[in-house]
């Protein structure tokens, strides 16, 4: 008998269609977005097999990401499929983790939003950040020219910038939740603090971090946060006082008592 499980496995590999890469060096990431870690790279002209597609970070106006037979995701913009849209089935899951069933708090509390805003700084109109990436508001990384994807009028007010930040943060809470197993218990302050950290360092770094491994292993959350968050204080190999201070603020919020559960279920 040909089992359904075997059929599903073959459907993701043997039946996948191949398409050429158009970019010179295209990164294949652990999730559908530029904030995820790079697992491997493809060269121009190389053929890749696409097992499924999903939505993610927009690249030059195209928000489709292709999951390849290597188990990682590439921006569809760099793959010559011949159409401007989906060419195969949508992926059933994009979190890359074994964690929540989706009942965690999708939005973080006000204390968390304010913490991120404080350390990202307010930029009313699009301009390059310290490492040259175009940003606006409170740390929003532009996906299109002149941040055309932003629905709020420029120059942003602090109110509309906070609204934009509130729109952006759930993506980072989602990837964080995807890396945690269901045994981890976090209140709303703890989830907010870790979302701030994720927003700052990126989903790919969070996924492979010792912090996540220790939480999933069952270590005391307050101990883990106090010991692991301070390690994320460098940029370009140099200790940055701003990051040192941000980690201290995140730890303070993380250790602030709260009776409201936020993960794995939202109260």
PDB file of C-alpha atoms in Angstrom:
ATOM      1  CA  UNK A   1       0.000   0.000   0.000  1.00  0.00           C
ATOM      2  CA  UNK A   2       1.164   3.540  -0.790  1.00  0.00           C
ATOM      3  CA  UNK A   3       0.786   5.390   2.524  1.00  0.00           C
ATOM      4  CA  UNK A   4      -0.454   8.974   2.771  1.00  0.00           C
ATOM      5  CA  UNK A   5       2.650   9.913   4.749  1.00  0.00           C
ATOM      6  CA  UNK A   6       4.918   8.608   2.005  1.00  0.00           C
ATOM      7  CA  UNK A   7       2.841  10.400  -0.615  1.00  0.00           C
ATOM      8  CA  UNK A   8       3.121  13.657   1.296  1.00  0.00           C
ATOM      9  CA  UNK A   9       6.871  13.289   1.563  1.00  0.00           C
ATOM     10  CA  UNK A  10       7.236  12.584  -2.130  1.00  0.00           C
ATOM     11  CA  UNK A  11       4.942  15.475  -2.979  1.00  0.00           C
ATOM     12  CA  UNK A  12       7.404  17.863  -1.333  1.00  0.00           C
ATOM     13  CA  UNK A  13      10.429  16.494  -3.189  1.00  0.00           C
ATOM     14  CA  UNK A  14       9.928  14.293  -6.233  1.00  0.00           C
ATOM     15  CA  UNK A  15       6.993  16.317  -7.571  1.00  0.00           C
ATOM     16  CA  UNK A  16       8.587  19.732  -6.956  1.00  0.00           C
ATOM     17  CA  UNK A  17       9.251  21.837 -10.048  1.00  0.00           C
ATOM     18  CA  UNK A  18      12.648  23.404 -10.734  1.00  0.00           C
ATOM     19  CA  UNK A  19      13.288  27.022 -11.705  1.00  0.00           C
ATOM     20  CA  UNK A  20      16.477  29.034 -12.427  1.00  0.00           C
ATOM     21  CA  UNK A  21      17.958  31.563 -10.017  1.00  0.00           C
ATOM     22  CA  UNK A  22      18.231  35.081 -11.494  1.00  0.00           C
ATOM     23  CA  UNK A  23      20.255  36.808  -8.751  1.00  0.00           C
ATOM     24  CA  UNK A  24      24.041  36.579  -8.581  1.00  0.00           C
ATOM     25  CA  UNK A  25      24.096  35.116  -5.054  1.00  0.00           C
ATOM     26  CA  UNK A  26      20.712  34.389  -3.500  1.00  0.00           C
ATOM     27  CA  UNK A  27      20.440  33.436   0.164  1.00  0.00           C
ATOM     28  CA  UNK A  28      18.182  30.596   1.255  1.00  0.00           C
ATOM     29  CA  UNK A  29      16.890  31.320   4.759  1.00  0.00           C
ATOM     30  CA  UNK A  30      15.368  29.369   7.644  1.00  0.00           C
ATOM     31  CA  UNK A  31      12.087  31.246   7.246  1.00  0.00           C
ATOM     32  CA  UNK A  32      10.219  33.445   4.745  1.00  0.00           C
ATOM     33  CA  UNK A  33      11.884  36.767   5.435  1.00  0.00           C
ATOM     34  CA  UNK A  34      15.123  38.709   5.437  1.00  0.00           C
ATOM     35  CA  UNK A  35      15.332  38.564   9.251  1.00  0.00           C
ATOM     36  CA  UNK A  36      15.788  34.783   9.220  1.00  0.00           C
ATOM     37  CA  UNK A  37      19.211  33.141   9.279  1.00  0.00           C
ATOM     38  CA  UNK A  38      20.961  32.079   6.058  1.00  0.00           C
ATOM     39  CA  UNK A  39      21.161  28.287   5.651  1.00  0.00           C
ATOM     40  CA  UNK A  40      22.825  28.225   2.214  1.00  0.00           C
ATOM     41  CA  UNK A  41      23.214  30.265  -0.980  1.00  0.00           C
ATOM     42  CA  UNK A  42      22.389  29.666  -4.645  1.00  0.00           C
ATOM     43  CA  UNK A  43      24.287  31.043  -7.619  1.00  0.00           C
ATOM     44  CA  UNK A  44      22.868  32.698 -10.735  1.00  0.00           C
ATOM     45  CA  UNK A  45      21.602  30.152 -13.239  1.00  0.00           C
ATOM     46  CA  UNK A  46      21.375  27.342 -10.692  1.00  0.00           C
ATOM     47  CA  UNK A  47      18.085  25.420 -10.739  1.00  0.00           C
ATOM     48  CA  UNK A  48      16.142  25.073  -7.494  1.00  0.00           C
ATOM     49  CA  UNK A  49      13.155  22.862  -6.766  1.00  0.00           C
ATOM     50  CA  UNK A  50      10.181  24.572  -5.127  1.00  0.00           C
ATOM     51  CA  UNK A  51       8.090  22.385  -2.833  1.00  0.00           C
ATOM     52  CA  UNK A  52       5.664  25.107  -1.722  1.00  0.00           C
ATOM     53  CA  UNK A  53       5.291  28.894  -1.447  1.00  0.00           C
ATOM     54  CA  UNK A  54       4.190  31.338   1.245  1.00  0.00           C
ATOM     55  CA  UNK A  55       4.062  35.049   1.991  1.00  0.00           C
ATOM     56  CA  UNK A  56       6.841  36.873   3.821  1.00  0.00           C
ATOM     57  CA  UNK A  57       9.057  39.946   3.691  1.00  0.00           C
ATOM     58  CA  UNK A  58       8.434  41.928   0.499  1.00  0.00           C
ATOM     59  CA  UNK A  59      11.435  42.130  -1.846  1.00  0.00           C
ATOM     60  CA  UNK A  60      11.068  44.773  -4.572  1.00  0.00           C
ATOM     61  CA  UNK A  61       7.283  44.536  -4.324  1.00  0.00           C
ATOM     62  CA  UNK A  62       7.104  40.717  -4.317  1.00  0.00           C
ATOM     63  CA  UNK A  63       6.162  39.174  -0.949  1.00  0.00           C
ATOM     64  CA  UNK A  64       6.183  35.527  -2.097  1.00  0.00           C
ATOM     65  CA  UNK A  65       8.866  33.210  -0.704  1.00  0.00           C
ATOM     66  CA  UNK A  66       9.661  29.803  -2.197  1.00  0.00           C
ATOM     67  CA  UNK A  67      10.500  26.827   0.000  1.00  0.00           C
ATOM     68  CA  UNK A  68      13.123  24.762  -1.800  1.00  0.00           C
ATOM     69  CA  UNK A  69      13.881  21.051  -1.633  1.00  0.00           C
ATOM     70  CA  UNK A  70      16.763  22.012   0.689  1.00  0.00           C
ATOM     71  CA  UNK A  71      14.183  22.966   3.313  1.00  0.00           C
ATOM     72  CA  UNK A  72      14.926  26.719   3.289  1.00  0.00           C
ATOM     73  CA  UNK A  73      13.236  29.791   1.798  1.00  0.00           C
ATOM     74  CA  UNK A  74      14.294  32.109  -1.045  1.00  0.00           C
ATOM     75  CA  UNK A  75      12.634  35.324  -2.161  1.00  0.00           C
ATOM     76  CA  UNK A  76      10.519  34.553  -5.241  1.00  0.00           C
ATOM     77  CA  UNK A  77      11.761  37.820  -6.754  1.00  0.00           C
ATOM     78  CA  UNK A  78      15.085  36.077  -7.489  1.00  0.00           C
ATOM     79  CA  UNK A  79      13.534  32.937  -8.992  1.00  0.00           C
ATOM     80  CA  UNK A  80      12.371  32.842 -12.631  1.00  0.00           C
ATOM     81  CA  UNK A  81       9.016  31.074 -12.374  1.00  0.00           C
ATOM     82  CA  UNK A  82       7.541  32.822 -15.391  1.00  0.00           C
ATOM     83  CA  UNK A  83       4.548  34.268 -13.543  1.00  0.00           C
ATOM     84  CA  UNK A  84       3.851  37.024 -11.039  1.00  0.00           C
ATOM     85  CA  UNK A  85       2.178  34.866  -8.424  1.00  0.00           C
ATOM     86  CA  UNK A  86       2.021  31.402  -6.947  1.00  0.00           C
ATOM     87  CA  UNK A  87       3.113  28.488  -9.119  1.00  0.00           C
ATOM     88  CA  UNK A  88       2.552  25.724  -6.560  1.00  0.00           C
ATOM     89  CA  UNK A  89       0.694  25.033  -3.321  1.00  0.00           C
ATOM     90  CA  UNK A  90       0.992  27.263  -0.244  1.00  0.00           C
ATOM     91  CA  UNK A  91       3.163  25.964   2.579  1.00  0.00           C
ATOM     92  CA  UNK A  92       1.222  24.587   5.501  1.00  0.00           C
ATOM     93  CA  UNK A  93       3.580  26.063   8.141  1.00  0.00           C
ATOM     94  CA  UNK A  94       6.276  28.747   8.055  1.00  0.00           C
ATOM     95  CA  UNK A  95       7.365  29.105  11.669  1.00  0.00           C
ATOM     96  CA  UNK A  96      10.289  26.706  11.429  1.00  0.00           C
ATOM     97  CA  UNK A  97       9.718  25.701  15.039  1.00  0.00           C
ATOM     98  CA  UNK A  98       7.891  23.115  17.076  1.00  0.00           C
ATOM     99  CA  UNK A  99       6.183  25.591  19.330  1.00  0.00           C
ATOM    100  CA  UNK A 100       2.822  27.178  19.882  1.00  0.00           C
ATOM    101  CA  UNK A 101      -0.479  26.230  18.352  1.00  0.00           C
ATOM    102  CA  UNK A 102      -1.246  29.888  17.676  1.00  0.00           C
ATOM    103  CA  UNK A 103      -3.039  30.743  20.924  1.00  0.00           C
ATOM    104  CA  UNK A 104      -0.221  32.900  22.316  1.00  0.00           C
ATOM    105  CA  UNK A 105      -0.690  36.691  22.536  1.00  0.00           C
ATOM    106  CA  UNK A 106      -0.200  38.033  19.010  1.00  0.00           C
ATOM    107  CA  UNK A 107       0.447  41.582  20.230  1.00  0.00           C
ATOM    108  CA  UNK A 108       2.725  42.556  23.057  1.00  0.00           C
ATOM    109  CA  UNK A 109       1.712  44.863  25.891  1.00  0.00           C
ATOM    110  CA  UNK A 110       2.144  48.631  25.974  1.00  0.00           C
ATOM    111  CA  UNK A 111       5.242  48.371  28.158  1.00  0.00           C
ATOM    112  CA  UNK A 112       6.918  46.278  25.468  1.00  0.00           C
ATOM    113  CA  UNK A 113       5.940  48.593  22.620  1.00  0.00           C
ATOM    114  CA  UNK A 114       7.242  51.591  24.569  1.00  0.00           C
ATOM    115  CA  UNK A 115      10.507  49.791  25.340  1.00  0.00           C
ATOM    116  CA  UNK A 116      11.140  49.028  21.651  1.00  0.00           C
ATOM    117  CA  UNK A 117      10.250  52.590  20.667  1.00  0.00           C
ATOM    118  CA  UNK A 118      12.611  54.019  23.294  1.00  0.00           C
ATOM    119  CA  UNK A 119      15.626  52.094  22.035  1.00  0.00           C
ATOM    120  CA  UNK A 120      14.910  52.228  18.310  1.00  0.00           C
ATOM    121  CA  UNK A 121      14.508  56.007  18.245  1.00  0.00           C
ATOM    122  CA  UNK A 122      12.016  58.074  16.250  1.00  0.00           C
ATOM    123  CA  UNK A 123      12.620  58.759  12.528  1.00  0.00           C
ATOM    124  CA  UNK A 124       9.709  60.727  10.952  1.00  0.00           C
ATOM    125  CA  UNK A 125      10.767  60.255   7.301  1.00  0.00           C
ATOM    126  CA  UNK A 126      12.742  57.419   5.615  1.00  0.00           C
ATOM    127  CA  UNK A 127      16.512  57.668   6.000  1.00  0.00           C
ATOM    128  CA  UNK A 128      19.470  55.257   6.349  1.00  0.00           C
ATOM    129  CA  UNK A 129      20.139  53.880   9.833  1.00  0.00           C
ATOM    130  CA  UNK A 130      23.704  53.645  11.287  1.00  0.00           C
ATOM    131  CA  UNK A 131      24.532  50.656   9.058  1.00  0.00           C
ATOM    132  CA  UNK A 132      22.990  52.137   5.908  1.00  0.00           C
ATOM    133  CA  UNK A 133      19.585  50.428   5.812  1.00  0.00           C
ATOM    134  CA  UNK A 134      16.601  52.683   5.028  1.00  0.00           C
ATOM    135  CA  UNK A 135      14.312  52.914   8.063  1.00  0.00           C
ATOM    136  CA  UNK A 136      11.425  55.007   9.311  1.00  0.00           C
ATOM    137  CA  UNK A 137       9.334  55.361  12.457  1.00  0.00           C
ATOM    138  CA  UNK A 138      10.604  53.207  15.289  1.00  0.00           C
ATOM    139  CA  UNK A 139      12.914  50.761  13.521  1.00  0.00           C
ATOM    140  CA  UNK A 140      10.726  49.907  10.517  1.00  0.00           C
ATOM    141  CA  UNK A 141      12.992  48.563   7.764  1.00  0.00           C
ATOM    142  CA  UNK A 142      11.760  49.821   4.386  1.00  0.00           C
ATOM    143  CA  UNK A 143      10.708  47.061   1.976  1.00  0.00           C
ATOM    144  CA  UNK A 144      10.046  49.288  -1.054  1.00  0.00           C
ATOM    145  CA  UNK A 145      11.580  52.460  -2.446  1.00  0.00           C
ATOM    146  CA  UNK A 146      10.821  55.424  -0.175  1.00  0.00           C
ATOM    147  CA  UNK A 147       9.034  53.000   2.209  1.00  0.00           C
ATOM    148  CA  UNK A 148       6.053  52.926  -0.155  1.00  0.00           C
ATOM    149  CA  UNK A 149       4.571  49.978   1.750  1.00  0.00           C
ATOM    150  CA  UNK A 150       3.906  52.171   4.803  1.00  0.00           C
ATOM    151  CA  UNK A 151       0.229  53.165   4.927  1.00  0.00           C
ATOM    152  CA  UNK A 152       0.808  56.199   7.143  1.00  0.00           C
ATOM    153  CA  UNK A 153       1.587  59.664   5.745  1.00  0.00           C
ATOM    154  CA  UNK A 154       5.146  61.039   5.962  1.00  0.00           C
ATOM    155  CA  UNK A 155       6.488  62.668   7.974  1.00  0.00           C
ATOM    156  CA  UNK A 156       5.190  60.312  10.638  1.00  0.00           C
ATOM    157  CA  UNK A 157       4.007  61.639  13.954  1.00  0.00           C
ATOM    158  CA  UNK A 158       5.020  59.751  17.074  1.00  0.00           C
ATOM    159  CA  UNK A 159       1.454  58.413  17.184  1.00  0.00           C
ATOM    160  CA  UNK A 160       1.510  57.005  13.646  1.00  0.00           C
ATOM    161  CA  UNK A 161       5.040  55.710  14.195  1.00  0.00           C
ATOM    162  CA  UNK A 162       3.780  53.776  17.232  1.00  0.00           C
ATOM    163  CA  UNK A 163       0.950  52.399  15.088  1.00  0.00           C
ATOM    164  CA  UNK A 164       3.470  51.278  12.461  1.00  0.00           C
ATOM    165  CA  UNK A 165       5.580  49.649  15.160  1.00  0.00           C
ATOM    166  CA  UNK A 166       2.496  47.847  16.478  1.00  0.00           C
ATOM    167  CA  UNK A 167       1.908  46.575  12.927  1.00  0.00           C
ATOM    168  CA  UNK A 168       5.501  45.312  12.654  1.00  0.00           C
ATOM    169  CA  UNK A 169       5.983  43.632  16.038  1.00  0.00           C
ATOM    170  CA  UNK A 170       3.600  40.636  15.626  1.00  0.00           C
ATOM    171  CA  UNK A 171       5.926  39.190  12.969  1.00  0.00           C
ATOM    172  CA  UNK A 172       8.700  38.989  15.526  1.00  0.00           C
ATOM    173  CA  UNK A 173       6.445  37.643  18.267  1.00  0.00           C
ATOM    174  CA  UNK A 174       5.327  34.982  15.791  1.00  0.00           C
ATOM    175  CA  UNK A 175       8.812  33.768  14.930  1.00  0.00           C
ATOM    176  CA  UNK A 176       9.787  33.826  18.614  1.00  0.00           C
ATOM    177  CA  UNK A 177       6.733  31.735  19.500  1.00  0.00           C
ATOM    178  CA  UNK A 178       7.595  29.313  16.716  1.00  0.00           C
ATOM    179  CA  UNK A 179      10.952  28.542  18.323  1.00  0.00           C
ATOM    180  CA  UNK A 180       9.576  27.899  21.825  1.00  0.00           C
ATOM    181  CA  UNK A 181       8.058  24.593  22.823  1.00  0.00           C
ATOM    182  CA  UNK A 182       4.695  24.393  24.589  1.00  0.00           C
ATOM    183  CA  UNK A 183       6.284  23.676  27.976  1.00  0.00           C
ATOM    184  CA  UNK A 184       7.672  27.220  28.210  1.00  0.00           C
ATOM    185  CA  UNK A 185       5.440  29.550  30.242  1.00  0.00           C
ATOM    186  CA  UNK A 186       5.774  33.312  29.774  1.00  0.00           C
ATOM    187  CA  UNK A 187       3.742  36.216  31.125  1.00  0.00           C
ATOM    188  CA  UNK A 188       3.022  39.324  29.077  1.00  0.00           C
ATOM    189  CA  UNK A 189       6.093  41.216  30.319  1.00  0.00           C
ATOM    190  CA  UNK A 190       8.384  38.280  29.548  1.00  0.00           C
ATOM    191  CA  UNK A 191       6.987  37.823  26.041  1.00  0.00           C
ATOM    192  CA  UNK A 192       7.253  41.575  25.414  1.00  0.00           C
ATOM    193  CA  UNK A 193      10.879  41.695  26.558  1.00  0.00           C
ATOM    194  CA  UNK A 194      11.838  38.771  24.326  1.00  0.00           C
ATOM    195  CA  UNK A 195       9.969  40.300  21.384  1.00  0.00           C
ATOM    196  CA  UNK A 196      12.037  43.475  21.836  1.00  0.00           C
ATOM    197  CA  UNK A 197      15.193  41.354  21.754  1.00  0.00           C
ATOM    198  CA  UNK A 198      13.967  39.492  18.659  1.00  0.00           C
ATOM    199  CA  UNK A 199      13.106  42.761  16.892  1.00  0.00           C
ATOM    200  CA  UNK A 200      16.640  43.954  17.582  1.00  0.00           C
ATOM    201  CA  UNK A 201      18.726  40.869  16.707  1.00  0.00           C
ATOM    202  CA  UNK A 202      16.509  39.159  14.101  1.00  0.00           C
ATOM    203  CA  UNK A 203      14.578  35.907  13.990  1.00  0.00           C
ATOM    204  CA  UNK A 204      17.480  33.877  12.622  1.00  0.00           C
ATOM    205  CA  UNK A 205      19.752  34.728  15.548  1.00  0.00           C
ATOM    206  CA  UNK A 206      16.983  34.054  18.042  1.00  0.00           C
ATOM    207  CA  UNK A 207      16.280  30.617  16.588  1.00  0.00           C
ATOM    208  CA  UNK A 208      19.853  29.372  17.113  1.00  0.00           C
ATOM    209  CA  UNK A 209      20.405  31.129  20.456  1.00  0.00           C
ATOM    210  CA  UNK A 210      21.351  29.462  23.721  1.00  0.00           C
ATOM    211  CA  UNK A 211      18.580  31.489  25.349  1.00  0.00           C
ATOM    212  CA  UNK A 212      15.895  29.655  23.359  1.00  0.00           C
ATOM    213  CA  UNK A 213      17.581  26.289  23.912  1.00  0.00           C
ATOM    214  CA  UNK A 214      17.683  26.844  27.673  1.00  0.00           C
ATOM    215  CA  UNK A 215      14.051  27.949  27.863  1.00  0.00           C
ATOM    216  CA  UNK A 216      12.978  24.874  25.881  1.00  0.00           C
ATOM    217  CA  UNK A 217      15.075  22.693  28.180  1.00  0.00           C
ATOM    218  CA  UNK A 218      13.082  23.943  31.166  1.00  0.00           C
ATOM    219  CA  UNK A 219      15.562  26.312  32.842  1.00  0.00           C
ATOM    220  CA  UNK A 220      14.122  29.060  35.037  1.00  0.00           C
ATOM    221  CA  UNK A 221      13.049  31.900  32.684  1.00  0.00           C
ATOM    222  CA  UNK A 222      14.256  34.733  34.935  1.00  0.00           C
ATOM    223  CA  UNK A 223      17.654  33.085  35.324  1.00  0.00           C
ATOM    224  CA  UNK A 224      17.928  32.474  31.574  1.00  0.00           C
ATOM    225  CA  UNK A 225      17.028  36.062  30.680  1.00  0.00           C
ATOM    226  CA  UNK A 226      19.416  37.503  33.261  1.00  0.00           C
ATOM    227  CA  UNK A 227      22.321  35.360  32.050  1.00  0.00           C
ATOM    228  CA  UNK A 228      21.726  35.233  28.301  1.00  0.00           C
ATOM    229  CA  UNK A 229      20.351  38.620  27.224  1.00  0.00           C
ATOM    230  CA  UNK A 230      23.517  40.529  28.263  1.00  0.00           C
ATOM    231  CA  UNK A 231      25.507  38.445  25.769  1.00  0.00           C
ATOM    232  CA  UNK A 232      23.754  40.285  22.920  1.00  0.00           C
ATOM    233  CA  UNK A 233      25.621  43.560  23.317  1.00  0.00           C
ATOM    234  CA  UNK A 234      27.884  43.678  20.256  1.00  0.00           C
ATOM    235  CA  UNK A 235      27.541  45.206  16.797  1.00  0.00           C
ATOM    236  CA  UNK A 236      30.310  44.762  14.258  1.00  0.00           C
ATOM    237  CA  UNK A 237      32.309  42.861  16.872  1.00  0.00           C
ATOM    238  CA  UNK A 238      32.329  45.829  19.247  1.00  0.00           C
ATOM    239  CA  UNK A 239      30.485  46.182  22.547  1.00  0.00           C
ATOM    240  CA  UNK A 240      27.902  48.962  22.160  1.00  0.00           C
ATOM    241  CA  UNK A 241      26.790  50.795  25.281  1.00  0.00           C
ATOM    242  CA  UNK A 242      23.372  51.342  23.738  1.00  0.00           C
ATOM    243  CA  UNK A 243      22.903  47.568  23.416  1.00  0.00           C
ATOM    244  CA  UNK A 244      24.180  47.028  26.957  1.00  0.00           C
ATOM    245  CA  UNK A 245      21.552  49.471  28.210  1.00  0.00           C
ATOM    246  CA  UNK A 246      18.808  47.989  26.045  1.00  0.00           C
ATOM    247  CA  UNK A 247      19.485  44.484  27.368  1.00  0.00           C
ATOM    248  CA  UNK A 248      19.291  45.824  30.938  1.00  0.00           C
ATOM    249  CA  UNK A 249      15.912  47.393  30.149  1.00  0.00           C
ATOM    250  CA  UNK A 250      14.669  44.141  28.608  1.00  0.00           C
ATOM    251  CA  UNK A 251      15.779  42.151  31.648  1.00  0.00           C
ATOM    252  CA  UNK A 252      14.048  44.631  33.959  1.00  0.00           C
ATOM    253  CA  UNK A 253      10.779  44.252  32.018  1.00  0.00           C
ATOM    254  CA  UNK A 254      11.198  40.474  31.804  1.00  0.00           C
ATOM    255  CA  UNK A 255      11.525  40.223  35.594  1.00  0.00           C
ATOM    256  CA  UNK A 256       8.600  42.542  36.307  1.00  0.00           C
ATOM    257  CA  UNK A 257       5.912  40.370  37.885  1.00  0.00           C
ATOM    258  CA  UNK A 258       2.619  39.887  36.034  1.00  0.00           C
ATOM    259  CA  UNK A 259      -0.310  37.496  36.464  1.00  0.00           C
ATOM    260  CA  UNK A 260      -1.265  37.669  32.777  1.00  0.00           C
ATOM    261  CA  UNK A 261      -0.079  34.669  30.803  1.00  0.00           C
ATOM    262  CA  UNK A 262       0.971  35.390  27.204  1.00  0.00           C
ATOM    263  CA  UNK A 263       2.597  32.129  26.065  1.00  0.00           C
ATOM    264  CA  UNK A 264       1.693  29.404  25.162  1.00  0.00           C
ATOM    265  CA  UNK A 265      -1.836  30.700  25.738  1.00  0.00           C
ATOM    266  CA  UNK A 266      -2.987  34.296  25.904  1.00  0.00           C
ATOM    267  CA  UNK A 267      -5.110  35.339  28.862  1.00  0.00           C
TER     268      UNK A 267
END
